[in-house]
Amino acid sequence: MAGLNDNPFGEPEVDNPFADPSIQQITRNTTSLQQTLDDYRPFDNDRNVLGTNGANQPATLHPSTQSPPVYNPSGAQYQANGNGATPVGGSKPAGMTQISTAELERAQEELERKTRELERREANMMRSSNERPNNWPPLPSMCPVQPCFYHDINVDIPVEFQKVVQRLYYLWMFYALVMVVNILGGLVILIHSGEFRTFGLAIFYAVLFTPASFLCWYRPAYKAFKTDSSFNFMMFFFIFSFQALVTTIQAVGFPGSGTCGVIMAISQFSAGWGVVVGLFLMCIALAYGTCAAGNIFMLTKVHQIYRSGEKLTMNKAREEFQNQFFGNAIVRDAAAGAARASVQSTLNRY
């Protein structure tokens, strides 16, 4: 029969499955793919595509020209460069360095203020147990008159009020200087016009008003800011208001009032040396006007500070006055003597 093996006892023919053309094509493709995978270099920038030429070439690492982004906790990415870190988008964080510097300056100022306050309190505590020597007025040791007051703004006055007290002190010194110059103006009037009244009253005012202004309105203000005393504040307001009124009148300079004000300066203008005398007296009048303006300004300034304090009231001022009045040793002795005399007179009556 056709198609059958003629030898029934021989080995049967076995078909080779790998001889099939489709199987052989798949085998060739697999071998080619394996060779391509072997040639792939993931870190080679020149050849990253499968199946490219240049097999058996070593992989080369090239340095990147792009700098890595800088991490920022706020969420924005910054690119590092030679001048510093700049945002990836090209815009710089405006005011970032300035804000940090301002915060540091504020923190430093606050720390310095607290340090000065602690030093002032420590100095007060150290000197409270010991009697502080008087240092004002600053007189030499050879002078028979010794200082009468202890005056130290940096130690006695709180830090937030030191500038106000210093301005009051400078205002008092300027007023004392004007009173001395007013004596010179009176002397010029005496020489130019032969009037002695202005010169004599100028000396009297300088001797009287200079220490009186220190004792009557500057020292109460000093004590008020030192001890937070409503009574001293009230005393300062009352006397300093009168001081502002008197200084305004002195700036006007009525004839015969003893001050070289505007009216006195105008009256001295005449031919020759009268112009020089009038200009000199006008400068004194302007100095009086400056004092008057400074008095009004400081009066309103201290009043604002007084009104801002909740504890500074009329009731507190009354209580402080009663405590100081009845706590005075002289007042206590006088009251005890009056009581003993009254009791003694009552017993003698019976």
Coordinates of C-alpha atoms in Angstrom, one line a residue:
M1 CA 0.0 0.0 0.0
A2 CA 1.2 3.4 -0.8
G3 CA 2.1 5.6 2.2
L4 CA 3.0 2.7 4.5
N5 CA 6.4 1.5 5.5
D6 CA 7.5 -1.3 3.4
N7 CA 9.5 -2.8 6.2
P8 CA 7.1 -3.7 9.0
F9 CA 9.9 -4.8 11.2
G10 CA 12.1 -1.7 10.9
E11 CA 12.1 1.4 13.2
P12 CA 9.2 3.7 12.6
E13 CA 9.9 7.2 11.2
V14 CA 9.5 9.9 13.9
D15 CA 8.7 13.5 12.8
N16 CA 11.1 16.3 14.1
P17 CA 9.0 19.1 15.7
F18 CA 11.9 21.6 15.5
A19 CA 12.1 21.1 11.7
D20 CA 8.9 23.1 11.4
P21 CA 9.7 26.5 9.8
S22 CA 7.4 28.4 12.2
I23 CA 9.2 26.9 15.2
Q24 CA 12.6 27.8 13.8
Q25 CA 11.5 31.4 13.2
I26 CA 10.3 31.8 16.8
T27 CA 13.6 30.4 18.1
R28 CA 15.6 32.9 16.0
N29 CA 13.5 35.8 17.3
T30 CA 14.0 34.7 20.9
T31 CA 17.8 34.5 20.5
S32 CA 17.9 38.0 18.9
L33 CA 15.8 39.4 21.8
Q34 CA 18.1 37.8 24.4
Q35 CA 21.1 39.4 22.7
T36 CA 19.4 42.7 22.6
L37 CA 18.6 42.6 26.4
D38 CA 22.3 41.6 27.1
D39 CA 23.4 44.7 25.2
Y40 CA 21.1 47.2 27.0
R41 CA 22.8 49.6 29.4
P42 CA 20.3 51.6 31.5
F43 CA 23.0 54.2 32.6
D44 CA 24.3 54.8 29.1
N45 CA 23.0 58.2 27.9
D46 CA 24.3 57.6 24.4
R47 CA 22.3 54.4 23.9
N48 CA 19.1 53.8 25.8
V49 CA 17.0 52.3 23.1
L50 CA 16.7 48.5 22.6
G51 CA 18.2 47.2 19.5
T52 CA 20.6 50.1 18.7
N53 CA 24.0 49.6 17.4
G54 CA 27.2 49.8 19.4
A55 CA 27.0 46.6 21.3
N56 CA 29.8 45.7 23.7
Q57 CA 30.4 49.4 24.6
P58 CA 30.8 50.2 28.3
A59 CA 28.3 52.4 29.9
T60 CA 29.5 56.0 30.7
L61 CA 28.1 58.2 33.4
H62 CA 27.9 61.9 32.4
P63 CA 27.7 64.6 35.0
S64 CA 24.4 66.5 35.0
T65 CA 24.5 70.2 34.3
Q66 CA 21.3 70.8 36.1
S67 CA 21.6 71.5 39.8
P68 CA 19.3 69.6 42.1
P69 CA 16.4 71.6 43.7
V70 CA 16.8 72.9 47.2
Y71 CA 14.3 71.7 49.7
N72 CA 12.1 74.4 51.3
P73 CA 9.7 73.5 54.2
S74 CA 7.2 75.9 52.9
G75 CA 6.5 73.8 49.8
A76 CA 8.3 75.9 47.2
Q77 CA 11.2 74.5 45.3
Y78 CA 14.4 76.6 44.9
Q79 CA 17.1 76.0 42.3
A80 CA 20.7 76.3 43.7
N81 CA 23.0 78.6 41.8
G82 CA 26.1 80.7 42.4
N83 CA 24.3 83.6 44.1
G84 CA 22.1 81.5 46.3
A85 CA 18.8 79.6 46.1
T86 CA 16.2 81.0 43.7
P87 CA 12.8 79.6 43.0
V88 CA 12.3 77.2 40.1
G89 CA 9.8 79.5 38.5
G90 CA 12.4 82.4 38.5
S91 CA 10.8 84.6 41.2
K92 CA 12.7 85.4 44.4
P93 CA 10.9 85.4 47.8
A94 CA 10.6 89.1 48.3
G95 CA 11.4 90.4 51.8
M96 CA 12.4 87.1 53.2
T97 CA 15.8 88.3 54.5
Q98 CA 14.4 91.7 55.6
I99 CA 11.7 90.1 57.7
S100 CA 14.1 87.8 59.5
T101 CA 16.5 90.7 60.3
A102 CA 13.6 92.8 61.6
E103 CA 12.4 90.0 63.9
L104 CA 15.9 89.6 65.2
E105 CA 16.3 93.3 65.9
R106 CA 12.9 93.4 67.7
A107 CA 13.9 90.4 69.8
Q108 CA 17.3 92.0 70.6
E109 CA 15.6 95.3 71.6
E110 CA 13.1 93.4 73.8
L111 CA 15.9 91.5 75.4
E112 CA 17.9 94.7 76.1
R113 CA 14.8 96.4 77.5
K114 CA 14.2 93.5 79.9
T115 CA 17.9 93.4 80.9
R116 CA 17.8 97.1 81.7
E117 CA 14.6 96.7 83.7
L118 CA 16.1 93.8 85.7
E119 CA 19.3 95.8 86.3
R120 CA 17.2 98.7 87.6
R121 CA 15.2 96.5 89.9
E122 CA 18.3 94.8 91.2
A123 CA 19.9 98.2 91.9
N124 CA 16.8 99.3 93.8
M125 CA 16.8 96.1 95.8
M126 CA 20.5 96.4 96.6
R127 CA 20.1 100.0 97.6
S128 CA 16.8 99.7 99.4
S129 CA 18.5 98.2 102.5
N130 CA 21.3 100.8 102.5
E131 CA 20.8 104.5 102.5
R132 CA 21.6 105.9 99.1
P133 CA 23.8 108.9 99.2
N134 CA 22.5 112.2 97.7
N135 CA 24.0 113.2 94.4
W136 CA 22.0 116.2 93.3
P137 CA 22.9 119.0 92.9
P138 CA 26.3 117.8 91.8
L139 CA 28.5 119.9 94.1
P140 CA 32.2 119.4 94.7
S141 CA 33.3 117.8 97.9
M142 CA 35.0 121.0 99.1
C143 CA 31.7 122.9 99.0
P144 CA 30.2 123.4 102.5
V145 CA 26.7 122.7 101.1
Q146 CA 26.1 119.0 100.3
P147 CA 23.7 117.5 97.7
C148 CA 20.1 117.4 98.9
F149 CA 18.5 114.7 96.7
Y150 CA 19.3 111.4 95.1
H151 CA 18.7 111.7 91.3
D152 CA 19.3 108.8 88.9
I153 CA 16.7 108.3 86.1
N154 CA 18.2 105.1 84.8
V155 CA 17.9 103.5 88.3
D156 CA 14.7 104.9 89.7
I157 CA 12.5 105.3 86.7
P158 CA 11.0 102.4 84.7
V159 CA 12.4 101.9 81.2
E160 CA 9.2 102.9 79.4
F161 CA 9.1 106.3 81.2
Q162 CA 12.8 107.2 81.2
K163 CA 12.6 109.3 78.1
V164 CA 9.6 111.3 79.4
V165 CA 11.4 112.1 82.7
Q166 CA 14.6 113.0 80.8
R167 CA 12.7 115.5 78.7
L168 CA 11.2 117.1 81.8
Y169 CA 14.7 117.3 83.3
Y170 CA 16.1 118.9 80.1
L171 CA 13.1 121.3 80.0
W172 CA 13.8 122.4 83.6
M173 CA 17.5 123.0 82.8
F174 CA 16.6 125.0 79.7
Y175 CA 14.2 127.1 81.8
A176 CA 16.9 127.8 84.4
L177 CA 19.3 128.8 81.6
V178 CA 16.7 131.2 80.2
M179 CA 16.3 132.8 83.7
V180 CA 20.1 133.4 83.8
V181 CA 20.1 134.9 80.3
N182 CA 17.2 137.1 81.4
I183 CA 19.5 138.7 84.0
L184 CA 21.9 139.6 81.2
G185 CA 19.0 141.1 79.3
G186 CA 18.0 143.2 82.4
L187 CA 21.6 144.4 82.7
V188 CA 21.6 145.4 79.0
I189 CA 18.4 147.4 79.6
L190 CA 20.0 149.0 82.6
I191 CA 23.0 150.1 80.6
H192 CA 21.0 151.2 77.5
S193 CA 17.9 152.8 79.1
G194 CA 18.9 153.3 82.7
E195 CA 16.0 151.1 84.0
F196 CA 16.9 149.1 87.1
R197 CA 13.5 147.4 87.7
T198 CA 13.9 144.8 85.1
F199 CA 17.4 143.9 86.2
G200 CA 16.5 143.6 89.9
L201 CA 13.4 141.5 89.3
A202 CA 15.3 139.3 86.9
I203 CA 17.7 138.4 89.7
F204 CA 14.9 137.8 92.1
Y205 CA 13.0 135.5 89.6
A206 CA 16.2 133.5 88.9
V207 CA 16.9 132.9 92.5
L208 CA 13.2 132.1 93.3
F209 CA 11.8 130.3 90.3
T210 CA 14.8 128.1 89.5
P211 CA 14.8 126.0 92.7
A212 CA 11.1 126.3 93.1
S213 CA 10.4 124.8 89.7
F214 CA 12.7 121.9 90.5
L215 CA 11.0 121.2 93.8
C216 CA 7.4 122.0 92.9
W217 CA 6.9 120.3 89.5
Y218 CA 10.0 118.3 88.5
R219 CA 10.4 116.3 91.7
P220 CA 6.7 115.4 91.9
A221 CA 6.9 114.1 88.3
Y222 CA 10.1 112.2 89.2
K223 CA 8.4 110.6 92.2
A224 CA 5.2 110.0 90.3
F225 CA 6.9 107.9 87.6
K226 CA 9.2 106.3 90.2
T227 CA 6.5 105.0 92.6
D228 CA 3.4 105.2 90.3
S229 CA 1.9 107.8 92.7
S230 CA -1.4 109.4 91.9
F231 CA -0.8 112.1 94.5
N232 CA 2.4 113.2 92.9
F233 CA 0.8 113.2 89.5
M234 CA -2.0 115.5 90.8
M235 CA 0.6 117.8 92.4
F236 CA 2.6 117.9 89.1
F237 CA -0.5 118.7 87.0
F238 CA -1.6 121.6 89.3
I239 CA 1.8 123.3 89.6
F240 CA 3.0 122.6 86.1
S241 CA -0.2 124.2 84.6
F242 CA 0.7 127.3 86.6
Q243 CA 4.2 127.1 85.3
A244 CA 3.0 127.0 81.7
L245 CA 0.9 130.1 82.3
V246 CA 3.7 132.0 84.0
T247 CA 6.1 131.2 81.2
T248 CA 3.7 132.4 78.6
I249 CA 3.3 135.7 80.4
Q250 CA 7.1 136.0 80.6
A251 CA 7.4 135.4 76.9
V252 CA 5.0 138.4 76.3
G253 CA 7.2 140.6 78.5
F254 CA 5.0 143.3 79.9
P255 CA 6.9 146.5 80.8
G256 CA 8.1 146.4 84.4
S257 CA 7.4 142.7 84.8
G258 CA 11.0 141.8 85.1
T259 CA 11.3 139.6 82.0
C260 CA 12.7 140.4 78.6
G261 CA 9.7 139.5 76.5
V262 CA 8.4 140.6 73.1
I263 CA 7.0 143.9 74.3
M264 CA 10.2 144.8 76.1
A265 CA 12.2 143.9 73.1
I266 CA 10.1 146.0 70.8
S267 CA 10.3 149.0 73.1
Q268 CA 14.1 148.9 73.0
F269 CA 14.4 149.2 69.3
S270 CA 15.9 152.6 68.4
A271 CA 18.6 154.1 66.3
G272 CA 22.2 153.0 66.8
W273 CA 22.8 150.3 69.5
G274 CA 19.0 150.0 70.1
V275 CA 18.7 147.6 67.2
V276 CA 21.3 145.3 68.7
V277 CA 19.7 145.5 72.1
G278 CA 16.2 144.8 70.6
L279 CA 17.5 141.8 68.7
F280 CA 19.1 140.4 71.9
L281 CA 16.0 140.8 73.9
M282 CA 13.9 139.3 71.1
C283 CA 16.1 136.2 71.3
I284 CA 15.3 136.0 75.1
A285 CA 11.6 136.3 74.3
L286 CA 11.8 133.5 71.8
A287 CA 13.5 131.3 74.4
Y288 CA 10.6 132.0 76.8
G289 CA 8.2 131.1 74.1
T290 CA 10.0 127.8 73.5
C291 CA 9.8 127.1 77.2
A292 CA 6.1 127.8 77.2
A293 CA 5.5 125.5 74.1
G294 CA 7.6 122.8 75.8
N295 CA 5.6 123.1 79.0
I296 CA 2.3 122.7 77.2
F297 CA 3.6 119.7 75.1
M298 CA 4.9 117.9 78.2
L299 CA 1.8 118.6 80.2
T300 CA -0.4 116.9 77.5
K301 CA 2.2 114.0 77.2
V302 CA 2.2 113.3 80.9
H303 CA -1.6 113.6 81.1
Q304 CA -1.9 111.0 78.4
I305 CA 0.3 108.6 80.3
Y306 CA -1.6 109.3 83.5
R307 CA -5.0 108.6 81.9
S308 CA -3.7 105.4 80.3
G309 CA -3.1 103.9 83.8
E310 CA -6.1 102.2 85.3
K311 CA -4.8 102.4 88.9
L312 CA -4.1 106.1 88.8
T313 CA -7.3 107.7 90.1
M314 CA -8.5 110.4 92.4
N315 CA -9.3 107.9 95.1
K316 CA -5.8 106.5 95.1
A317 CA -4.4 110.1 95.2
R318 CA -6.6 110.8 98.3
E319 CA -5.5 107.6 100.0
E320 CA -1.8 108.3 99.3
F321 CA -2.2 111.8 100.7
Q322 CA -3.8 110.5 103.9
N323 CA -1.1 107.9 104.3
Q324 CA 1.7 110.3 103.7
F325 CA 0.2 113.0 105.9
F326 CA -0.6 110.8 108.9
G327 CA 2.5 108.8 108.4
N328 CA 4.7 111.8 108.8
A329 CA 6.6 111.8 112.1
I330 CA 6.1 115.6 112.6
V331 CA 2.4 115.3 112.0
R332 CA 2.1 112.4 114.4
D333 CA 4.0 114.2 117.1
A334 CA 1.9 117.3 116.7
A335 CA -1.4 115.3 116.8
A336 CA -0.2 113.4 119.9
G337 CA 0.8 116.6 121.6
A338 CA -2.6 118.2 120.8
A339 CA -4.4 115.1 122.2
R340 CA -2.4 115.1 125.4
A341 CA -3.1 118.8 125.9
S342 CA -6.8 118.2 125.3
V343 CA -6.9 115.3 127.8
Q344 CA -4.9 117.3 130.4
S345 CA -7.1 120.3 130.1
T346 CA -10.2 118.1 130.5
L347 CA -8.7 116.4 133.7
N348 CA -7.7 119.8 135.2
R349 CA -11.3 121.0 134.7
Y350 CA -12.6 118.3 137.1

